[in-house]
Amino acid sequence: MTETTRPAHRVSVIGTGAIGGAVARRLLAAGHEVTVWNRTASRSAGLVEAGALPAGSPGEAASSATLILLTLTDYAAVLRCLAEPDADLSGRTIVVMCTGTAGDARQAARRVAALGADYLDAGVQASPETIGTDAATILYSGSRPAFERHLTTLGALSRPHFVGDTPEAAAIWDLALFGVWYDAQLGLLRALDTVREAGIDLTEFSHTAAVQLGHVVTAVPATVSELLRADYPAGPADLTGHLTVVRHLIGLRSDRRLGDGGLPAAAARIEELIADRRGGEGLTATIG
Ligand SMILES: NC(=O)c1ccc[n+]([C@@H]2O[C@H](COP(=O)([O-])OP(=O)(O)OC[C@H]3O[C@@H](n4cnc5c(N)ncnc54)[C@H](OP(=O)(O)O)[C@@H]3O)[C@@H](O)[C@H]2O)c1
């Protein structure tokens, strides 16, 4: 975690829910002058007691700081809070910290540019309790000069990680990471649902499932290296072998309440590669 070594900055936190509240508390603890605004004023009363300055509107909060963090449910709420038509926020940096799509981030960046401010999008890979610890990662993209200007302040919240100069890079990275989790967790749930129905002991099965998930984790560096080298060697199975198993799985998962996890599309891609005489390659070839 980066310690505050430069003079404290005036920071505004717009939206003091779970993440925003934790962010504001951490900034206060790091010695910053923090202004807060929340739609439901009572939700920021504790922060005001702890030393934050209350603002009467999002516009007032934005104009009272050089660094403005919007920690709101979604980008629709962000656009509502940035709606004051003739506001001039030039010289300020606006950081949008919420989960959303690439299109959401680009739209927010356009609005922020119209207000004259620099834009940073932030993907929060952290729970409120981890804000301010090394367990928190926050991904930033957009204006690199603004990121560098506020690095010390942002470093009080998490390990700051600049992931790209486009406004949407952090949103894409953040969502892709959530996708890794959902794919793995829903894959596990599909398996548990199936084996339970077959009368298989769930606890015994879970030990073997944990080993299987471990194989995915262990293979991450090798998979990336294959992509970087554009070389896709077969592992324990080649694409022809994979196709057989994937088709069995499609059968096993047919009519299940969590669906088939997109396996038919993967099978179609593997068939395409086999037709192209690439059946001896490994699974990474599907995106090579
Ligand atoms: N919590 C987590 O563990 C976590 C982890 C990673 C990412 N995130 C992301 O971080 C963002 C914030 O999450 P959170 O957990 O802090 O949510 P939260 O506790 O539900 O807080 C949401 C905040 O947004 C405000 N808000 C919602 N709609 C609004 C509107 N139309 N106008 C003005 N303010 C509005 C709420 O104000 P009121 O108090 O008035 O309702 C509240 O301050 C989300 O995008 C979430 O996906 C959260």
PDB file of C-alpha atoms and ligand atoms in Angstrom, residues 14-21 37-41 43 71-74 76-78 80-81 97-100 123-129 174 178, ligand 1:
ATOM      1  CA  ILE A  14     -20.156  11.028  -4.341  1.00  0.00           C
ATOM      2  CA  GLY A  15     -22.100   7.984  -3.157  1.00  0.00           C
ATOM      3  CA  THR A  16     -21.286   6.697   0.301  1.00  0.00           C
ATOM      4  CA  GLY A  17     -22.668   3.168   0.084  1.00  0.00           C
ATOM      5  CA  ALA A  18     -20.575   0.124   0.937  1.00  0.00           C
ATOM      6  CA  ILE A  19     -17.607   0.934  -1.338  1.00  0.00           C
ATOM      7  CA  GLY A  20     -17.936   4.736  -1.179  1.00  0.00           C
ATOM      8  CA  GLY A  21     -18.185   4.681   2.622  1.00  0.00           C
ATOM      9  CA  TRP A  37     -22.551  13.597  -0.857  1.00  0.00           C
ATOM     10  CA  ASN A  38     -25.063  10.776  -0.749  1.00  0.00           C
ATOM     11  CA  ARG A  39     -28.590  10.691  -2.165  1.00  0.00           C
ATOM     12  CA  THR A  40     -29.815   9.404   1.196  1.00  0.00           C
ATOM     13  CA  ALA A  41     -28.118  11.931   3.459  1.00  0.00           C
ATOM     14  CA  ARG A  43     -26.118   7.233   5.058  1.00  0.00           C
ATOM     15  CA  THR A  71     -18.831   5.373  -6.055  1.00  0.00           C
ATOM     16  CA  LEU A  72     -22.371   4.639  -7.185  1.00  0.00           C
ATOM     17  CA  THR A  73     -24.470   1.605  -8.081  1.00  0.00           C
ATOM     18  CA  ASP A  74     -24.158   2.056 -11.836  1.00  0.00           C
ATOM     19  CA  ALA A  76     -26.940   5.611 -14.950  1.00  0.00           C
ATOM     20  CA  ALA A  77     -26.583   7.031 -11.425  1.00  0.00           C
ATOM     21  CA  VAL A  78     -23.202   8.521 -12.437  1.00  0.00           C
ATOM     22  CA  ARG A  80     -27.568  11.626 -13.183  1.00  0.00           C
ATOM     23  CA  CYS A  81     -25.044  13.015 -10.696  1.00  0.00           C
ATOM     24  CA  MET A  97     -15.816   3.478  -9.598  1.00  0.00           C
ATOM     25  CA  CYS A  98     -18.587   1.146 -10.597  1.00  0.00           C
ATOM     26  CA  THR A  99     -19.089  -2.099 -12.424  1.00  0.00           C
ATOM     27  CA  GLY A 100     -20.323  -1.660 -15.987  1.00  0.00           C
ATOM     28  CA  GLY A 123     -12.716  -1.394 -11.760  1.00  0.00           C
ATOM     29  CA  VAL A 124     -12.983  -2.281  -8.087  1.00  0.00           C
ATOM     30  CA  GLN A 125     -11.615  -5.752  -7.405  1.00  0.00           C
ATOM     31  CA  ALA A 126     -12.145  -5.417  -3.679  1.00  0.00           C
ATOM     32  CA  SER A 127     -14.758  -5.767  -0.994  1.00  0.00           C
ATOM     33  CA  PRO A 128     -15.450  -2.782   1.282  1.00  0.00           C
ATOM     34  CA  GLU A 129     -13.478  -4.384   4.177  1.00  0.00           C
ATOM     35  CA  ASP A 174     -12.891  -5.799 -14.500  1.00  0.00           C
ATOM     36  CA  PHE A 178     -15.696 -11.359 -13.041  1.00  0.00           C
TER      37      PHE A 178
HETATM   38  N1  LIG B   1     -19.694  -4.000  -2.520  1.00  0.00           N
HETATM   39  C1  LIG B   1     -18.752  -4.689  -3.097  1.00  0.00           C
HETATM   40  O1  LIG B   1     -18.199  -5.650  -2.519  1.00  0.00           O
HETATM   41  C2  LIG B   1     -18.281  -4.336  -4.483  1.00  0.00           C
HETATM   42  C3  LIG B   1     -17.143  -4.982  -4.998  1.00  0.00           C
HETATM   43  C4  LIG B   1     -16.683  -4.647  -6.271  1.00  0.00           C
HETATM   44  C5  LIG B   1     -17.353  -3.688  -7.023  1.00  0.00           C
HETATM   45  N2  LIG B   1     -18.471  -3.078  -6.507  1.00  0.00           N
HETATM   46  C6  LIG B   1     -19.151  -2.082  -7.352  1.00  0.00           C
HETATM   47  O2  LIG B   1     -19.066  -0.814  -6.726  1.00  0.00           O
HETATM   48  C7  LIG B   1     -20.242  -0.042  -7.027  1.00  0.00           C
HETATM   49  C8  LIG B   1     -20.877   0.439  -5.722  1.00  0.00           C
HETATM   50  O3  LIG B   1     -21.229  -0.726  -4.988  1.00  0.00           O
HETATM   51  P1  LIG B   1     -21.665  -0.655  -3.458  1.00  0.00           P
HETATM   52  O4  LIG B   1     -21.524  -2.037  -2.928  1.00  0.00           O
HETATM   53  O5  LIG B   1     -20.965   0.460  -2.787  1.00  0.00           O
HETATM   54  O6  LIG B   1     -23.225  -0.326  -3.618  1.00  0.00           O
HETATM   55  P2  LIG B   1     -24.223   0.247  -2.498  1.00  0.00           P
HETATM   56  O7  LIG B   1     -23.728  -0.034  -1.123  1.00  0.00           O
HETATM   57  O8  LIG B   1     -25.567  -0.265  -2.874  1.00  0.00           O
HETATM   58  O9  LIG B   1     -24.165   1.815  -2.733  1.00  0.00           O
HETATM   59  C9  LIG B   1     -24.688   2.371  -3.902  1.00  0.00           C
HETATM   60  C10 LIG B   1     -24.553   3.873  -3.842  1.00  0.00           C
HETATM   61  O10 LIG B   1     -25.076   4.425  -5.054  1.00  0.00           O
HETATM   62  C11 LIG B   1     -26.055   5.424  -4.682  1.00  0.00           C
HETATM   63  N3  LIG B   1     -27.057   5.524  -5.753  1.00  0.00           N
HETATM   64  C12 LIG B   1     -27.689   4.522  -6.376  1.00  0.00           C
HETATM   65  N4  LIG B   1     -28.515   5.001  -7.328  1.00  0.00           N
HETATM   66  C13 LIG B   1     -28.383   6.348  -7.282  1.00  0.00           C
HETATM   67  C14 LIG B   1     -28.956   7.414  -8.030  1.00  0.00           C
HETATM   68  N5  LIG B   1     -29.838   7.187  -9.018  1.00  0.00           N
HETATM   69  N6  LIG B   1     -28.588   8.680  -7.736  1.00  0.00           N
HETATM   70  C15 LIG B   1     -27.692   8.922  -6.762  1.00  0.00           C
HETATM   71  N7  LIG B   1     -27.115   7.959  -6.008  1.00  0.00           N
HETATM   72  C16 LIG B   1     -27.457   6.694  -6.274  1.00  0.00           C
HETATM   73  C17 LIG B   1     -26.627   4.943  -3.374  1.00  0.00           C
HETATM   74  O11 LIG B   1     -27.268   5.990  -2.699  1.00  0.00           O
HETATM   75  P3  LIG B   1     -28.385   5.678  -1.586  1.00  0.00           P
HETATM   76  O12 LIG B   1     -27.635   5.398  -0.300  1.00  0.00           O
HETATM   77  O13 LIG B   1     -29.212   6.896  -1.542  1.00  0.00           O
HETATM   78  O14 LIG B   1     -29.162   4.460  -2.059  1.00  0.00           O
HETATM   79  C18 LIG B   1     -25.330   4.507  -2.687  1.00  0.00           C
HETATM   80  O15 LIG B   1     -24.587   5.600  -2.220  1.00  0.00           O
HETATM   81  C19 LIG B   1     -21.164  -0.961  -7.842  1.00  0.00           C
HETATM   82  O16 LIG B   1     -21.020  -0.687  -9.204  1.00  0.00           O
HETATM   83  C20 LIG B   1     -20.646  -2.360  -7.529  1.00  0.00           C
HETATM   84  O17 LIG B   1     -20.873  -3.261  -8.591  1.00  0.00           O
HETATM   85  C21 LIG B   1     -18.953  -3.373  -5.251  1.00  0.00           C
END
